[in-house]
Short mmCIF file of C-alpha atoms in Angstrom, two decimals:
data_model
loop_
_atom_site.label_atom_id
_atom_site.label_comp_id
_atom_site.label_asym_id
_atom_site.label_seq_id
_atom_site.Cartn_x
_atom_site.Cartn_y
_atom_site.Cartn_z
CA MET P 112 80.34 -41.00 1.20
CA ARG P 113 77.02 -42.55 2.58
CA ASN P 114 75.31 -39.12 2.70
CA ASN P 115 76.29 -38.44 -0.91
CA LYS P 116 74.91 -41.91 -1.75
CA SER P 117 71.59 -41.40 0.11
CA GLY P 118 71.34 -37.81 -1.46
CA ASN P 119 71.64 -39.24 -4.87
CA GLN P 120 68.84 -41.81 -4.10
CA LEU P 121 66.66 -39.02 -2.98
CA LEU P 122 67.24 -36.95 -6.14
CA MET P 123 66.68 -40.21 -8.22
CA THR P 124 63.23 -40.78 -6.49
CA ILE P 125 62.28 -37.24 -7.14
CA LEU P 126 63.40 -37.36 -10.75
CA LYS P 127 61.57 -40.65 -11.34
CA GLY P 128 58.25 -39.07 -9.96
CA ARG P 129 58.86 -35.63 -11.53
CA THR P 130 55.87 -35.59 -13.99
CA PHE P 131 53.49 -36.67 -11.14
CA ILE P 132 54.99 -33.88 -8.92
CA VAL P 133 54.74 -31.30 -11.72
CA LEU P 134 51.11 -32.38 -12.27
CA ILE P 135 50.25 -31.92 -8.63
CA LEU P 136 52.00 -28.51 -8.64
CA LEU P 137 50.08 -27.45 -11.86
CA VAL P 138 46.74 -28.45 -10.38
CA ILE P 139 47.53 -26.43 -7.13
CA PHE P 140 48.73 -23.42 -9.19
CA PHE P 141 45.70 -23.28 -11.44
CA SER P 142 43.22 -23.98 -8.62
CA ILE P 143 44.67 -20.96 -6.81
CA ALA P 144 44.72 -18.91 -10.13
CA LYS P 145 41.09 -19.87 -11.05
CA ASN P 146 38.57 -20.59 -8.66
CA ASN P 147 36.43 -22.80 -10.80
CA PHE P 148 39.43 -24.91 -12.02
CA LEU P 149 38.31 -27.83 -9.97
CA ALA P 150 34.64 -27.41 -10.81
CA PRO P 151 32.98 -30.69 -12.18
CA ALA P 152 32.44 -28.98 -15.64
CA THR P 153 36.01 -27.93 -15.91
CA ILE P 154 37.31 -31.34 -14.95
CA THR P 155 35.05 -32.92 -17.41
CA MET P 156 36.45 -30.64 -20.20
CA ILE P 157 40.05 -31.28 -19.18
CA ALA P 158 39.33 -35.10 -19.05
CA LYS P 159 38.00 -34.90 -22.58
CA HIS P 160 41.24 -33.17 -23.80
CA VAL P 161 43.48 -35.53 -21.73
CA ALA P 162 41.81 -38.48 -23.24
CA LEU P 163 42.39 -37.39 -26.87
CA TYR P 164 46.16 -36.57 -26.16
CA GLY P 165 46.51 -39.63 -24.00
CA ILE P 166 45.26 -42.08 -26.55
CA LEU P 167 47.49 -40.48 -29.29
CA GLY P 168 50.29 -40.60 -26.63
CA LEU P 169 49.64 -44.49 -26.08
CA GLY P 170 50.52 -45.22 -29.66
CA MET P 171 53.31 -42.80 -29.71
CA THR P 172 54.91 -44.44 -26.72
CA PHE P 173 55.37 -47.79 -28.55
CA VAL P 174 56.82 -46.00 -31.53
CA ILE P 175 59.07 -43.85 -29.63
CA ILE P 176 60.36 -46.81 -27.57
CA THR P 177 61.37 -48.46 -30.71
CA GLY P 178 63.42 -45.30 -31.58
CA GLY P 179 61.01 -44.13 -34.02
CA ILE P 180 58.47 -41.16 -34.14
CA ASP P 181 55.00 -40.66 -35.77
CA LEU P 182 54.29 -37.21 -36.98
CA SER P 183 51.25 -38.37 -39.02
CA VAL P 184 48.92 -38.97 -36.13
CA GLY P 185 47.35 -35.51 -36.01
CA SER P 186 46.65 -35.77 -39.85
CA VAL P 187 45.33 -39.15 -39.36
CA VAL P 188 42.88 -37.82 -36.71
CA GLY P 189 41.84 -35.16 -39.50
CA LEU P 190 41.41 -37.94 -42.21
CA ILE P 191 39.68 -40.59 -40.31
CA GLY P 192 37.17 -37.73 -39.05
CA MET P 193 36.56 -36.75 -42.62
CA LEU P 194 36.13 -40.39 -43.90
CA ALA P 195 33.76 -41.28 -40.91
CA GLY P 196 31.77 -37.94 -41.51
CA GLY P 197 31.66 -38.70 -45.16
CA MET P 198 30.41 -42.20 -44.73
CA ILE P 199 27.70 -40.94 -42.56
CA GLN P 200 26.58 -37.96 -44.36
CA GLU P 201 27.03 -38.92 -47.95
CA GLY P 202 27.66 -42.62 -47.78
CA ILE P 203 29.78 -44.31 -50.36
CA THR P 204 28.55 -43.87 -54.07
CA LEU P 205 29.50 -46.51 -56.55
CA ARG P 206 28.32 -45.24 -59.84
CA PHE P 207 28.76 -48.60 -61.47
CA THR P 208 26.32 -50.37 -59.26
CA GLY P 209 23.92 -47.10 -59.50
CA ASN P 210 23.68 -47.06 -55.59
CA THR P 211 24.88 -45.21 -52.51
CA TYR P 212 25.71 -47.32 -49.55
CA TYR P 213 25.15 -46.12 -46.09
CA PHE P 214 26.80 -48.05 -43.34
CA SER P 215 25.77 -48.58 -39.73
CA VAL P 216 27.99 -46.99 -37.01
CA PRO P 217 29.67 -50.18 -35.90
CA VAL P 218 30.67 -50.93 -39.33
CA ILE P 219 32.17 -47.41 -39.79
CA VAL P 220 34.08 -47.67 -36.43
CA VAL P 221 35.59 -50.94 -37.44
CA ALA P 222 36.31 -49.64 -40.98
CA MET P 223 38.08 -46.53 -39.57
CA LEU P 224 40.16 -48.58 -37.22
CA ILE P 225 41.34 -50.68 -40.14
CA VAL P 226 42.19 -47.53 -42.13
CA GLY P 227 44.16 -46.21 -39.11
CA CYS P 228 46.05 -49.54 -39.01
CA LEU P 229 46.62 -49.45 -42.72
CA ILE P 230 48.10 -46.09 -42.59
CA GLY P 231 50.31 -47.21 -39.73
CA MET P 232 51.37 -50.31 -41.68
CA ILE P 233 52.34 -47.95 -44.69
CA ASN P 234 54.49 -45.90 -42.21
CA GLY P 235 56.09 -49.07 -40.84
CA LEU P 236 56.72 -50.49 -44.31
CA ILE P 237 58.43 -47.16 -45.62
CA VAL P 238 60.58 -47.09 -42.35
CA THR P 239 61.62 -50.80 -42.49
CA LYS P 240 61.58 -51.86 -46.10
CA LEU P 241 62.39 -48.48 -47.76
CA ASN P 242 64.81 -47.51 -44.91
CA VAL P 243 63.49 -44.00 -44.71
CA ALA P 244 64.15 -42.22 -41.48
CA PRO P 245 60.85 -42.35 -39.32
CA PHE P 246 60.76 -38.55 -39.14
CA ILE P 247 60.83 -38.11 -43.04
CA ALA P 248 58.50 -40.98 -43.59
CA THR P 249 55.76 -39.90 -41.18
CA LEU P 250 56.28 -36.37 -42.22
CA GLY P 251 55.40 -37.43 -45.82
CA THR P 252 52.34 -39.46 -44.79
CA MET P 253 51.29 -36.37 -42.48
CA TYR P 254 51.02 -34.23 -45.65
CA ILE P 255 49.45 -37.03 -47.47
CA CYS P 256 46.69 -37.67 -44.95
CA ARG P 257 46.02 -33.99 -44.47
CA GLY P 258 45.68 -33.78 -48.28
CA PHE P 259 43.31 -36.49 -48.57
CA ALA P 260 41.16 -35.16 -45.69
CA ASN P 261 40.69 -31.83 -47.47
CA LEU P 262 40.14 -33.70 -50.92
CA ARG P 263 37.28 -35.72 -49.22
CA SER P 264 35.00 -32.76 -49.15
CA GLY P 265 36.90 -29.99 -51.03
CA GLY P 266 37.79 -28.37 -47.80
CA ALA P 267 34.17 -28.29 -46.51
CA THR P 268 32.89 -29.58 -43.17
CA PHE P 269 30.51 -32.59 -42.76
CA SER P 270 28.07 -31.28 -40.20
CA SER P 271 25.39 -33.95 -40.30
CA ILE P 272 27.41 -36.68 -38.48
CA GLY P 273 24.40 -37.70 -36.25
CA GLY P 274 23.22 -39.87 -39.08
CA PHE P 275 19.69 -40.43 -40.31
CA GLU P 276 17.09 -42.92 -38.91
CA GLY P 277 15.86 -44.05 -42.39
CA LEU P 278 19.51 -44.93 -43.22
CA GLY P 279 20.11 -46.82 -39.99
CA ASN P 280 23.40 -44.90 -39.40
CA THR P 281 22.65 -42.99 -36.20
CA GLY P 282 24.57 -43.24 -32.96
CA PHE P 283 28.04 -41.90 -33.99
CA LYS P 284 27.67 -39.03 -31.64
CA THR P 285 27.64 -41.45 -28.60
CA LEU P 286 31.41 -41.50 -29.00
CA GLY P 287 31.43 -37.84 -27.91
CA SER P 288 28.87 -37.95 -25.26
CA ASN P 289 28.93 -38.50 -21.56
CA ILE P 290 28.18 -41.64 -19.84
CA ALA P 291 27.40 -41.29 -16.19
CA ASN P 292 28.77 -37.81 -16.48
CA ILE P 293 32.20 -39.10 -17.82
CA PRO P 294 33.09 -38.52 -21.40
CA ALA P 295 32.98 -41.67 -23.46
CA GLY P 296 36.47 -40.86 -24.71
CA VAL P 297 37.76 -41.24 -21.10
CA TYR P 298 36.33 -44.80 -20.91
CA ILE P 299 38.11 -45.57 -24.32
CA PHE P 300 41.29 -44.09 -23.14
CA ALA P 301 41.17 -46.07 -19.95
CA ILE P 302 40.54 -49.35 -21.94
CA LEU P 303 43.27 -48.65 -24.32
CA ALA P 304 45.77 -47.75 -21.66
CA LEU P 305 45.01 -50.89 -19.75
CA LEU P 306 45.47 -53.02 -22.91
CA SER P 307 48.54 -51.00 -23.87
CA ALA P 308 50.09 -51.55 -20.31
CA ILE P 309 49.46 -55.31 -20.54
CA LEU P 310 50.93 -55.47 -23.93
CA LEU P 311 54.03 -53.57 -22.90
CA LYS P 312 54.69 -55.16 -19.65
CA LYS P 313 53.03 -58.59 -19.59
CA MET P 314 53.40 -59.92 -23.16
CA SER P 315 56.49 -60.80 -25.07
CA PHE P 316 55.51 -58.24 -27.76
CA GLY P 317 56.30 -55.57 -25.11
CA TRP P 318 59.66 -57.02 -24.37
CA TYR P 319 60.38 -57.15 -28.21
CA VAL P 320 59.43 -53.55 -28.55
CA LEU P 321 61.82 -52.47 -25.70
CA ALA P 322 64.56 -54.87 -27.13
CA VAL P 323 64.44 -53.29 -30.54
CA GLY P 324 64.48 -49.77 -29.09
CA GLY P 325 67.39 -50.61 -26.72
CA ASN P 326 69.62 -52.33 -29.25
CA GLU P 327 68.23 -53.19 -32.50
CA ARG P 328 71.21 -55.16 -33.59
CA SER P 329 71.17 -57.31 -30.55
CA ALA P 330 67.46 -57.80 -30.88
CA ARG P 331 67.93 -59.09 -34.34
CA LEU P 332 70.71 -61.34 -33.39
CA SER P 333 68.61 -62.68 -30.66
CA GLY P 334 66.03 -63.80 -33.20
CA ILE P 335 63.43 -60.89 -32.82
CA LYS P 336 61.81 -59.82 -36.13
CA ALA P 337 62.55 -56.25 -35.63
CA ASP P 338 60.95 -55.08 -38.89
CA LYS P 339 57.79 -56.79 -37.98
CA ILE P 340 57.73 -55.15 -34.44
CA LYS P 341 58.40 -51.76 -35.98
CA ILE P 342 55.45 -52.18 -38.58
CA LEU P 343 53.21 -53.20 -35.55
CA VAL P 344 54.03 -50.24 -33.44
CA TYR P 345 53.27 -47.85 -36.07
CA MET P 346 49.96 -49.78 -36.72
CA ILE P 347 49.18 -49.27 -33.03
CA SER P 348 49.78 -45.61 -33.43
CA GLY P 349 47.46 -45.47 -36.43
CA PHE P 350 44.89 -47.51 -34.55
CA CYS P 351 45.05 -45.04 -31.66
CA ALA P 352 44.91 -42.10 -34.00
CA ALA P 353 41.69 -43.58 -35.56
CA TRP P 354 40.09 -43.75 -32.30
CA VAL P 355 40.98 -40.12 -31.49
CA GLY P 356 39.71 -39.00 -34.93
CA MET P 357 36.30 -40.48 -34.29
CA ILE P 358 35.97 -39.39 -30.73
CA ASN P 359 36.97 -35.82 -31.70
CA THR P 360 34.53 -35.69 -34.61
CA ALA P 361 31.81 -37.05 -32.25
CA GLN P 362 32.57 -34.49 -29.64
CA LEU P 363 32.60 -31.54 -32.17
CA SER P 364 29.41 -32.92 -33.94
CA ALA P 365 31.11 -32.21 -37.09
CA ALA P 366 34.06 -33.40 -39.26
CA HIS P 367 36.55 -30.84 -40.39
CA PRO P 368 39.70 -31.49 -42.50
CA ALA P 369 41.96 -29.33 -40.24
CA SER P 370 41.01 -31.36 -37.10
CA GLY P 371 44.03 -32.69 -35.31
CA ASP P 372 46.43 -30.26 -36.79
CA GLY P 373 49.43 -30.09 -34.67
CA TRP P 374 48.17 -32.87 -32.26
CA GLU P 375 51.21 -34.99 -32.92
CA MET P 376 53.09 -32.46 -30.95
CA ASN P 377 50.82 -32.94 -27.99
CA ALA P 378 51.26 -36.71 -28.25
CA ILE P 379 55.00 -36.47 -28.43
CA ALA P 380 55.01 -34.07 -25.49
CA ALA P 381 52.92 -36.35 -23.34
CA THR P 382 55.11 -39.35 -24.14
CA VAL P 383 58.43 -37.46 -23.55
CA LEU P 384 56.96 -35.82 -20.29
CA GLY P 385 56.01 -39.29 -19.12
CA GLY P 386 59.63 -40.49 -19.30
CA THR P 387 59.67 -42.15 -22.64
CA SER P 388 63.26 -41.94 -23.98
CA MET P 389 63.43 -40.34 -27.46
CA ALA P 390 66.54 -42.60 -27.94
CA GLY P 391 64.33 -45.44 -27.49
CA GLY P 392 64.69 -48.59 -25.23
CA SER P 393 62.59 -47.23 -22.40
CA GLY P 394 59.18 -45.88 -21.44
CA THR P 395 56.06 -46.65 -19.61
CA ILE P 396 52.25 -46.25 -20.24
CA ILE P 397 51.60 -44.96 -16.84
CA GLY P 398 54.35 -42.26 -17.46
CA THR P 399 52.46 -41.29 -20.74
CA ILE P 400 49.13 -41.12 -19.08
CA VAL P 401 50.46 -38.70 -16.43
CA GLY P 402 52.29 -36.82 -19.35
CA ALA P 403 48.91 -36.42 -21.03
CA PHE P 404 47.40 -35.11 -17.90
CA VAL P 405 50.23 -32.56 -17.64
CA ILE P 406 49.72 -31.48 -21.24
CA GLY P 407 45.89 -31.26 -20.79
CA VAL P 408 46.18 -29.36 -17.44
CA ILE P 409 48.71 -26.88 -18.88
CA ASN P 410 46.55 -26.27 -22.14
CA ASP P 411 43.29 -25.87 -20.37
CA GLY P 412 44.76 -24.17 -17.37
CA MET P 413 46.63 -21.40 -19.31
CA THR P 414 43.41 -20.99 -21.61
CA MET P 415 41.27 -20.38 -18.49
CA CYS P 416 43.77 -17.87 -17.20
CA GLY P 417 43.59 -16.06 -20.32
CA VAL P 418 47.10 -16.63 -21.44
CA SER P 419 47.50 -16.01 -25.26
CA GLU P 420 47.79 -18.91 -27.65
CA PHE P 421 51.10 -17.49 -28.69
CA TRP P 422 52.57 -17.65 -25.09
CA GLN P 423 50.86 -21.08 -24.63
CA LYS P 424 53.17 -22.44 -27.55
CA VAL P 425 56.21 -20.86 -26.04
CA ILE P 426 55.58 -22.44 -22.71
CA ARG P 427 54.67 -25.90 -24.16
CA GLY P 428 58.00 -25.74 -25.99
CA MET P 429 59.87 -24.78 -22.76
CA VAL P 430 58.21 -27.65 -20.87
CA ILE P 431 59.11 -30.22 -23.52
CA ILE P 432 62.88 -29.01 -23.57
CA LEU P 433 63.01 -29.01 -19.70
CA ALA P 434 61.54 -32.55 -19.60
CA VAL P 435 64.09 -33.94 -22.01
CA VAL P 436 66.93 -32.12 -20.05
CA ILE P 437 65.62 -33.60 -16.76
CA ASP P 438 65.31 -37.17 -18.42
CA GLN P 439 68.98 -36.66 -19.54
CA THR P 440 69.99 -35.78 -16.09
CA GLN P 441 68.28 -38.63 -14.66
CA ARG P 442 70.09 -41.07 -16.99
CA ASN P 443 73.54 -39.45 -16.03
CA LEU P 444 72.71 -39.84 -12.40
CA GLN P 445 71.63 -43.53 -12.93
CA ALA P 446 74.96 -44.27 -14.75
CA LYS P 447 76.76 -42.57 -12.00
CA MET P 448 75.17 -44.41 -9.34
CA ALA P 449 75.71 -47.85 -11.06
CA LEU P 450 79.39 -46.87 -11.41
CA GLN P 451 79.48 -46.10 -7.72
CA ALA P 452 77.78 -49.36 -6.86
CA ARG P 453 80.19 -51.30 -8.95
CA ASN P 454 83.18 -49.59 -7.34
CA ALA P 455 81.76 -50.19 -3.82
CA ASN P 456 81.64 -53.95 -4.74
CA MET I 252 45.66 -71.79 -37.37
CA LYS I 253 46.20 -68.03 -37.19
CA LYS I 254 43.82 -67.60 -40.19
CA TYR I 255 41.02 -69.58 -38.60
CA ARG I 256 41.36 -67.58 -35.55
CA LEU I 257 41.03 -64.25 -37.42
CA ALA I 258 38.11 -65.69 -39.36
CA LEU I 259 36.47 -66.76 -36.06
CA ILE I 260 37.03 -63.16 -34.45
CA ALA I 261 35.51 -61.66 -37.69
CA ALA I 262 32.57 -64.02 -37.80
CA LEU I 263 31.79 -63.26 -33.94
CA ALA I 264 32.10 -59.49 -34.70
CA ALA I 265 29.56 -59.69 -37.56
CA LEU I 266 27.29 -61.80 -35.37
CA ALA I 267 27.39 -59.26 -32.64
CA VAL I 268 26.66 -56.43 -34.92
CA SER I 269 23.73 -58.47 -36.38
CA ALA I 270 22.48 -59.32 -32.87
CA SER I 271 22.44 -55.63 -31.86
CA GLY I 272 19.65 -55.18 -34.38
CA CYS I 273 21.97 -52.99 -36.85
CA SER I 274 21.88 -53.71 -40.48
CA PHE I 275 25.31 -53.56 -41.93
CA VAL I 276 24.26 -51.37 -44.82
CA THR I 277 21.37 -49.51 -46.36
CA VAL I 278 21.38 -49.32 -50.02
CA VAL I 279 19.96 -46.18 -51.64
CA PRO I 280 19.80 -45.80 -55.56
CA ILE I 281 21.88 -42.80 -56.86
CA GLY I 282 19.65 -39.59 -56.83
CA GLN I 283 17.33 -40.64 -54.08
CA GLU I 284 19.62 -39.97 -51.08
CA GLY I 285 17.88 -36.72 -50.34
CA GLU I 286 14.57 -38.59 -49.65
CA TYR I 287 16.23 -40.09 -46.70
CA THR I 288 18.65 -37.41 -45.65
CA GLY I 289 16.53 -34.33 -46.44
CA GLN I 290 19.61 -32.89 -48.08
CA LYS I 291 20.06 -31.93 -51.67
CA LYS I 292 23.60 -32.20 -53.19
CA PHE I 293 25.01 -28.83 -54.38
CA ASP I 294 25.15 -28.45 -58.13
CA SER I 295 26.67 -25.13 -59.02
CA SER I 296 25.82 -25.26 -62.71
CA GLU I 297 22.15 -26.06 -61.80
CA GLU I 298 22.33 -23.11 -59.43
CA SER I 299 23.78 -20.59 -61.95
CA SER I 300 21.65 -21.57 -64.97
CA SER I 301 18.60 -21.16 -62.99
CA ASP I 302 19.82 -17.70 -61.63
CA TRP I 303 21.48 -16.49 -65.05
CA ASP I 304 18.49 -14.59 -66.49
CA GLN I 305 17.88 -12.59 -63.28
CA VAL I 306 21.61 -11.98 -62.92
CA VAL I 307 21.83 -10.56 -66.39
CA ASP I 308 18.79 -8.25 -65.67
CA GLU I 309 20.18 -7.02 -62.44
CA ILE I 310 23.64 -6.24 -63.93
CA THR I 311 22.06 -4.55 -66.89
CA GLN I 312 19.76 -2.37 -64.74
CA GLN I 313 22.54 -1.34 -62.35
CA ALA I 314 25.50 -0.94 -64.96
CA SER I 315 27.12 2.50 -65.02
CA ASP I 316 29.13 3.87 -67.92
CA VAL I 317 32.55 2.12 -67.90
CA VAL I 318 34.63 5.18 -68.55
CA GLU I 319 33.14 7.10 -65.67
CA VAL I 320 33.45 4.00 -63.40
CA LEU I 321 37.09 3.53 -64.23
CA ASN I 322 38.01 7.29 -64.08
CA ALA I 323 36.51 7.50 -60.59
CA GLY I 324 38.78 4.53 -59.53
CA GLY I 325 36.04 2.00 -59.54
CA ALA I 326 36.38 -1.70 -60.35
CA VAL I 327 39.79 -2.08 -58.63
CA SER I 328 39.19 -3.33 -55.11
CA GLU I 329 35.44 -4.09 -55.69
CA ALA I 330 33.77 -5.37 -58.72
CA ALA I 331 31.39 -2.95 -60.50
CA SER I 332 28.67 -3.39 -63.16
CA VAL I 333 29.68 -1.58 -66.21
CA THR I 334 28.42 -0.78 -69.73
CA GLY I 335 29.68 0.94 -72.74
CA THR I 336 30.91 1.16 -76.42
CA ALA I 337 34.48 0.83 -77.44
CA LYS I 338 36.77 0.08 -80.37
CA ILE I 339 38.51 -3.27 -80.32
CA ALA I 340 42.08 -2.38 -80.20
CA ALA I 341 43.17 -6.08 -80.46
CA TYR I 342 42.09 -9.76 -79.99
CA ASP I 343 44.34 -11.41 -77.55
CA GLY I 344 44.03 -15.22 -78.06
CA ALA I 345 47.64 -16.26 -77.86
CA LYS I 346 47.00 -18.05 -74.46
CA SER I 347 44.22 -20.24 -73.17
CA LYS I 348 42.42 -17.00 -71.85
CA LYS I 349 40.98 -15.13 -74.82
CA TYR I 350 40.29 -11.30 -74.42
CA LEU I 351 39.24 -8.25 -76.53
CA VAL I 352 41.47 -5.45 -75.68
CA LEU I 353 39.47 -2.27 -75.58
CA GLU I 354 40.25 1.32 -76.75
CA LEU I 355 38.03 3.49 -74.52
CA ASP I 356 37.41 7.05 -75.49
CA GLY I 357 37.77 9.30 -72.39
CA TYR I 358 39.57 6.77 -70.37
CA THR I 359 42.48 8.53 -68.34
CA GLY I 360 43.93 5.67 -66.55
CA ASP I 361 46.94 3.34 -67.54
CA ALA I 362 45.49 -0.08 -66.93
CA ALA I 363 44.50 -2.16 -69.95
CA VAL I 364 40.82 -2.77 -70.07
CA MET I 365 39.69 -6.12 -71.56
CA ILE I 366 36.70 -8.25 -72.09
CA GLN I 367 37.20 -12.03 -71.33
CA ILE I 368 35.58 -14.06 -74.15
CA GLY I 369 37.11 -17.49 -73.51
CA GLY I 370 39.30 -19.68 -71.31
CA PRO I 371 39.44 -20.12 -67.47
CA ASN I 372 37.96 -17.15 -65.94
CA SER I 373 39.13 -16.82 -62.35
CA THR I 374 37.54 -13.53 -61.44
CA THR I 375 34.42 -13.52 -59.21
CA ALA I 376 33.11 -10.12 -60.66
CA ILE I 377 29.56 -11.41 -61.77
CA ARG I 378 28.98 -13.10 -58.35
CA ASP I 379 30.06 -10.22 -56.43
CA VAL I 380 28.03 -7.55 -58.13
CA GLN I 381 24.73 -9.57 -58.21
CA THR I 382 22.48 -9.37 -55.15
CA LEU I 383 20.22 -12.28 -56.02
CA LYS I 384 22.27 -14.60 -53.71
CA ASN I 385 25.01 -14.11 -51.00
CA PHE I 386 27.32 -16.25 -48.98
CA GLU I 387 24.51 -16.98 -46.54
CA ASN I 388 22.68 -18.90 -49.22
CA PHE I 389 25.52 -21.35 -49.31
CA THR I 390 26.79 -23.99 -47.01
CA ASN I 391 30.43 -23.18 -47.23
CA GLN I 392 33.18 -21.21 -48.91
CA THR I 393 33.68 -23.96 -51.65
CA GLU I 394 30.16 -23.76 -52.72
CA TRP I 395 30.26 -19.91 -52.90
CA SER I 396 33.41 -20.26 -54.93
CA GLN I 397 31.91 -22.94 -57.28
CA TYR I 398 28.97 -20.45 -57.96
CA ALA I 399 31.36 -17.74 -59.01
CA LYS I 400 32.89 -20.25 -61.55
CA ALA I 401 29.64 -21.42 -62.76
CA LEU I 402 28.41 -17.91 -63.38
CA ASN I 403 31.50 -17.34 -65.40
CA LYS I 404 30.88 -20.44 -67.34
CA GLU I 405 27.34 -19.07 -68.11
CA SER I 406 28.90 -15.89 -69.42
CA ALA I 407 31.23 -17.84 -71.69
CA SER I 408 28.44 -20.24 -73.17
CA ASN I 409 25.60 -17.80 -73.30
CA VAL I 410 27.39 -14.50 -74.38
CA ALA I 411 30.96 -14.92 -75.88
CA GLU I 412 30.92 -18.41 -77.52
CA PRO I 413 28.04 -18.03 -79.77
CA LEU I 414 29.65 -14.92 -81.37
CA ALA I 415 32.74 -17.10 -82.15
CA LEU I 416 35.20 -14.10 -82.14
CA ASP I 417 38.49 -14.14 -83.65
CA GLU I 418 41.46 -11.92 -84.94
CA SER I 419 38.96 -10.49 -87.57
CA CYS I 420 37.13 -8.50 -84.79
CA ALA I 421 40.14 -6.16 -84.22
CA GLY I 422 39.15 -2.70 -85.25
CA LYS I 423 35.40 -3.28 -85.07
CA THR I 424 33.19 -1.66 -82.42
CA VAL I 425 31.76 -3.53 -79.41
CA THR I 426 28.92 -2.83 -77.16
CA PHE I 427 28.98 -4.53 -73.91
CA THR I 428 27.53 -4.94 -70.45
CA GLY I 429 29.16 -6.78 -67.72
CA ALA I 430 31.07 -6.95 -64.28
CA ALA I 431 34.45 -5.50 -64.25
CA VAL I 432 37.28 -5.89 -61.68
CA LYS I 433 41.03 -5.73 -61.43
CA SER I 434 42.63 -8.91 -62.41
CA GLY I 435 44.54 -10.63 -59.41
CA THR I 436 48.07 -8.98 -59.05
CA SER I 437 48.14 -7.21 -62.54
CA THR I 438 46.78 -3.77 -63.10
CA ASP I 439 44.51 -5.07 -65.99
CA ILE I 440 40.63 -4.47 -65.70
CA ILE I 441 38.86 -7.68 -66.86
CA ILE I 442 35.13 -7.40 -67.84
CA THR I 443 33.09 -10.56 -67.67
CA PRO I 444 30.29 -9.83 -70.18
CA VAL I 445 26.54 -10.52 -69.67
CA SER I 446 25.74 -9.14 -73.04
CA LEU I 447 28.04 -8.38 -75.99
CA ASN I 448 27.46 -6.99 -79.62
CA VAL I 449 30.32 -6.49 -82.13
CA GLU I 450 29.71 -4.60 -85.29
#
């Protein structure tokens, strides 16, 4: 009986650290398969991608913990890129004033973050006030945002996102550059991850998010404004997507309306791999960070090994299913151990 | 209290941006943007109207007899410059697109051959047969597509519309030069004219 209990505890420990173990195994595997996998240039490239998936994953973590999902983040990435690129390259023309307005980069960054939050707020309002399932609501905004991204330029690319000295709107590319050999996106990811962790674990807002996801009815009965919390988590997701939209545009030195296509899946995968329950009520920021690293390492590792894009999709899908199955196993085991502990008492 | 806090944060953010030496906004009168950016906004109609005369000359010079081209299987997968004289079998103006349906002596094919004289023209035949400009002269696919539409508008406004053709032209003889191509999924051959004379 005691052997069985300690065996369960060992299995539990392994299951809890599964994503980190998988990450280490992946790094070892790809290092053997590709000699230059751990070269500084490769690590920088992976870090760039991890930062993008990771930032999206941070917002997604909050949303999924409340039992929701945000499919619009990839399209928001594309839309924000186009809006920022358009503001830099073409400015905003107001015919009734007879002028075109070119804004400085800090103003553009703040404006884009507000737009991201507003899109999130719309998602949240549709979910809470119109009682539309999060999957459908965000599927709708996903198409709307992608449509607007294309409409902004008629499907064309904004290629002059470096700005113009005479217009005082240079400096946007800094978001995509390296600072002390580390991509700027990684710094932003680190700051946002730290803030998210504090928000989720140390502030009452985080407890409300967990409570709403765990049992919404109980949360409401205990005085938590569940609708407000849900709207706020979608706003956080939109805020994170706005950052990714700007960083990605700066990294590419161009804004293209198709940018971010399908990235919501990477964000969801990073979140689920990190142990956030799709049923809501539990999840951690550190888990999502490790999940983002796993997705980044899998994607870039497979590309470096010459695995076709088609097979990459198959493998990514299998990894996600496996992660959910293991998550379910862990929950069952936890329930079993709790039952055993109760019987022992 | 919350409102004051938000206002304070906004004011501090504005102060920080000002202190960094950045101006919030640069105002440029409409039309003078190019002086700052060095970029000129693409205007498809300006582009097509300046090119039109040269395009007409080129298509007129390289045009082959329409019957020979069609009997040889031309103007199906690729546009071709054609010229010829034919009887107008019918005036097709029932829909938004207006056509002259041609009766071509010596044509052995089954496809209907028509000259488009009005309405939205979605073919790209004129753009595709001219060599004055190619895709490389444009920034992207959208501009390239807009250029094709603008050339079709030049055809409509310079060639077909001044003739004000209607049902009464059926049975008359038309002499034409233009760019021909198969129309989308149908088997019809559509000619977009660069010159047209009905007698």
